[in-house]
Amino acid sequence: MAIDDILWFEAQGDYVRIHARTGGGMARTTLSELEAMLDPGQFIRIHRSAICRRSAIVRVRRKATGAVTATLVNGDEAPVGRTYSGGLRTFLGRIQGDEDARYG
């Protein structure tokens, strides 16, 4: 699987679930170890258990429960943590003219 096909990574203990355009898989590593290897220009940590491809994020919204999620191009929803929301807000502020990419 090519790095360009990966949409997001999800922590699952000492493993990481890989979500890609054409399937996915598991890697035996932690999300923190993986984050250190990824290009921060391409990927952003949005939760203690999630790293997303920046270009795959199409919308960020607050649910009725108060939880914030990022919707990706394939329809997956990744959680957004308060600790990481500042970086995500900065990133979204740079997206010009994209009405869906706002907190709402």
PDB file of C-alpha atoms in Angstrom:
ATOM      1  CA  MET A   1       0.000   0.000   0.000  1.00  0.00           C
ATOM      2  CA  ALA A   2       1.425   3.380  -1.022  1.00  0.00           C
ATOM      3  CA  ILE A   3       1.559   6.274   1.461  1.00  0.00           C
ATOM      4  CA  ASP A   4      -0.415   8.376  -1.052  1.00  0.00           C
ATOM      5  CA  ASP A   5      -3.387   5.987  -0.670  1.00  0.00           C
ATOM      6  CA  ILE A   6      -3.577   6.339   3.120  1.00  0.00           C
ATOM      7  CA  LEU A   7      -6.351   8.593   4.445  1.00  0.00           C
ATOM      8  CA  TRP A   8      -5.897   8.183   8.188  1.00  0.00           C
ATOM      9  CA  PHE A   9      -4.370   6.161  10.988  1.00  0.00           C
ATOM     10  CA  GLU A  10      -6.212   4.993  14.090  1.00  0.00           C
ATOM     11  CA  ALA A  11      -4.491   3.841  17.300  1.00  0.00           C
ATOM     12  CA  GLN A  12      -5.461   0.454  18.670  1.00  0.00           C
ATOM     13  CA  GLY A  13      -3.186  -0.273  21.617  1.00  0.00           C
ATOM     14  CA  ASP A  14       0.338  -1.021  20.414  1.00  0.00           C
ATOM     15  CA  TYR A  15      -0.962  -1.277  16.849  1.00  0.00           C
ATOM     16  CA  VAL A  16      -2.189   1.209  14.286  1.00  0.00           C
ATOM     17  CA  ARG A  17      -5.105   0.544  11.941  1.00  0.00           C
ATOM     18  CA  ILE A  18      -4.427   1.988   8.499  1.00  0.00           C
ATOM     19  CA  HIS A  19      -7.431   3.351   6.591  1.00  0.00           C
ATOM     20  CA  ALA A  20      -6.695   3.731   2.883  1.00  0.00           C
ATOM     21  CA  ARG A  21      -8.605   4.436  -0.309  1.00  0.00           C
ATOM     22  CA  THR A  22      -8.224   0.800  -1.338  1.00  0.00           C
ATOM     23  CA  GLY A  23      -8.616  -1.125   1.910  1.00  0.00           C
ATOM     24  CA  GLY A  24      -6.353  -0.957   4.887  1.00  0.00           C
ATOM     25  CA  GLY A  25      -4.382  -2.980   7.351  1.00  0.00           C
ATOM     26  CA  MET A  26      -2.584  -3.014  10.674  1.00  0.00           C
ATOM     27  CA  ALA A  27       0.940  -2.013  11.654  1.00  0.00           C
ATOM     28  CA  ARG A  28       2.734  -2.983  14.823  1.00  0.00           C
ATOM     29  CA  THR A  29       3.748   0.460  16.040  1.00  0.00           C
ATOM     30  CA  THR A  30       2.316   3.187  18.202  1.00  0.00           C
ATOM     31  CA  LEU A  31       0.679   6.281  16.810  1.00  0.00           C
ATOM     32  CA  SER A  32       3.404   8.453  18.358  1.00  0.00           C
ATOM     33  CA  GLU A  33       6.157   6.437  16.658  1.00  0.00           C
ATOM     34  CA  LEU A  34       4.312   6.653  13.363  1.00  0.00           C
ATOM     35  CA  GLU A  35       3.691  10.386  13.734  1.00  0.00           C
ATOM     36  CA  ALA A  36       7.443  10.978  14.035  1.00  0.00           C
ATOM     37  CA  MET A  37       7.940   9.321  10.618  1.00  0.00           C
ATOM     38  CA  LEU A  38       5.148  11.145   8.758  1.00  0.00           C
ATOM     39  CA  ASP A  39       5.440  14.396   6.809  1.00  0.00           C
ATOM     40  CA  PRO A  40       3.634  17.054   8.920  1.00  0.00           C
ATOM     41  CA  GLY A  41       2.814  18.877   5.691  1.00  0.00           C
ATOM     42  CA  GLN A  42       0.697  15.901   4.632  1.00  0.00           C
ATOM     43  CA  PHE A  43      -0.656  14.535   7.930  1.00  0.00           C
ATOM     44  CA  ILE A  44      -2.103  16.151  11.060  1.00  0.00           C
ATOM     45  CA  ARG A  45      -2.708  14.673  14.506  1.00  0.00           C
ATOM     46  CA  ILE A  46      -6.318  15.421  15.434  1.00  0.00           C
ATOM     47  CA  HIS A  47      -6.806  13.137  18.431  1.00  0.00           C
ATOM     48  CA  ARG A  48      -4.706  10.991  20.732  1.00  0.00           C
ATOM     49  CA  SER A  49      -5.951   8.069  18.637  1.00  0.00           C
ATOM     50  CA  ALA A  50      -6.063   9.582  15.122  1.00  0.00           C
ATOM     51  CA  ILE A  51      -3.800  11.103  12.476  1.00  0.00           C
ATOM     52  CA  CYS A  52      -5.400  12.215   9.191  1.00  0.00           C
ATOM     53  CA  ARG A  53      -4.163  13.168   5.752  1.00  0.00           C
ATOM     54  CA  ARG A  54      -4.742  16.910   5.576  1.00  0.00           C
ATOM     55  CA  SER A  55      -6.187  16.768   2.057  1.00  0.00           C
ATOM     56  CA  ALA A  56      -8.661  14.012   3.075  1.00  0.00           C
ATOM     57  CA  ILE A  57     -10.491  16.170   5.637  1.00  0.00           C
ATOM     58  CA  VAL A  58     -13.649  17.541   4.058  1.00  0.00           C
ATOM     59  CA  ARG A  59     -15.611  18.648   7.100  1.00  0.00           C
ATOM     60  CA  VAL A  60     -15.326  19.121  10.836  1.00  0.00           C
ATOM     61  CA  ARG A  61     -18.480  19.234  12.898  1.00  0.00           C
ATOM     62  CA  ARG A  62     -19.755  19.112  16.434  1.00  0.00           C
ATOM     63  CA  LYS A  63     -22.315  16.384  17.104  1.00  0.00           C
ATOM     64  CA  ALA A  64     -25.325  16.840  19.382  1.00  0.00           C
ATOM     65  CA  THR A  65     -23.384  15.012  22.095  1.00  0.00           C
ATOM     66  CA  GLY A  66     -20.690  17.702  21.961  1.00  0.00           C
ATOM     67  CA  ALA A  67     -18.113  15.410  20.372  1.00  0.00           C
ATOM     68  CA  VAL A  68     -16.214  16.870  17.412  1.00  0.00           C
ATOM     69  CA  THR A  69     -15.458  14.698  14.387  1.00  0.00           C
ATOM     70  CA  ALA A  70     -13.607  15.120  11.120  1.00  0.00           C
ATOM     71  CA  THR A  71     -15.333  13.648   8.077  1.00  0.00           C
ATOM     72  CA  LEU A  72     -12.961  12.304   5.454  1.00  0.00           C
ATOM     73  CA  VAL A  73     -13.364  11.981   1.690  1.00  0.00           C
ATOM     74  CA  ASN A  74     -14.364   8.316   2.004  1.00  0.00           C
ATOM     75  CA  GLY A  75     -17.081   9.085   4.579  1.00  0.00           C
ATOM     76  CA  ASP A  76     -15.134   7.861   7.616  1.00  0.00           C
ATOM     77  CA  GLU A  77     -15.391   9.977  10.751  1.00  0.00           C
ATOM     78  CA  ALA A  78     -12.320  10.444  12.919  1.00  0.00           C
ATOM     79  CA  PRO A  79     -12.529  11.893  16.428  1.00  0.00           C
ATOM     80  CA  VAL A  80     -11.115  15.353  17.150  1.00  0.00           C
ATOM     81  CA  GLY A  81      -9.647  15.875  20.602  1.00  0.00           C
ATOM     82  CA  ARG A  82      -9.592  19.184  22.466  1.00  0.00           C
ATOM     83  CA  THR A  83      -5.815  18.971  22.837  1.00  0.00           C
ATOM     84  CA  TYR A  84      -5.394  18.846  19.056  1.00  0.00           C
ATOM     85  CA  SER A  85      -8.242  21.122  17.970  1.00  0.00           C
ATOM     86  CA  GLY A  86      -6.086  24.265  17.935  1.00  0.00           C
ATOM     87  CA  GLY A  87      -3.826  22.868  15.199  1.00  0.00           C
ATOM     88  CA  LEU A  88      -6.829  21.647  13.266  1.00  0.00           C
ATOM     89  CA  ARG A  89      -8.534  25.052  13.513  1.00  0.00           C
ATOM     90  CA  THR A  90      -5.372  26.715  12.193  1.00  0.00           C
ATOM     91  CA  PHE A  91      -5.248  24.250   9.313  1.00  0.00           C
ATOM     92  CA  LEU A  92      -8.936  24.764   8.507  1.00  0.00           C
ATOM     93  CA  GLY A  93      -8.491  28.535   8.617  1.00  0.00           C
ATOM     94  CA  ARG A  94      -6.058  28.168   5.718  1.00  0.00           C
ATOM     95  CA  ILE A  95      -8.652  26.433   3.543  1.00  0.00           C
ATOM     96  CA  GLN A  96     -10.088  29.267   1.487  1.00  0.00           C
ATOM     97  CA  GLY A  97     -13.682  29.173   0.302  1.00  0.00           C
ATOM     98  CA  ASP A  98     -14.466  25.725   1.736  1.00  0.00           C
ATOM     99  CA  GLU A  99     -17.672  26.202   3.705  1.00  0.00           C
ATOM    100  CA  ASP A 100     -17.814  22.538   4.774  1.00  0.00           C
ATOM    101  CA  ALA A 101     -14.452  22.692   6.506  1.00  0.00           C
ATOM    102  CA  ARG A 102     -15.704  24.732   9.458  1.00  0.00           C
ATOM    103  CA  TYR A 103     -16.739  23.782  12.920  1.00  0.00           C
ATOM    104  CA  GLY A 104     -20.479  23.695  13.095  1.00  0.00           C
TER     105      GLY A 104
END
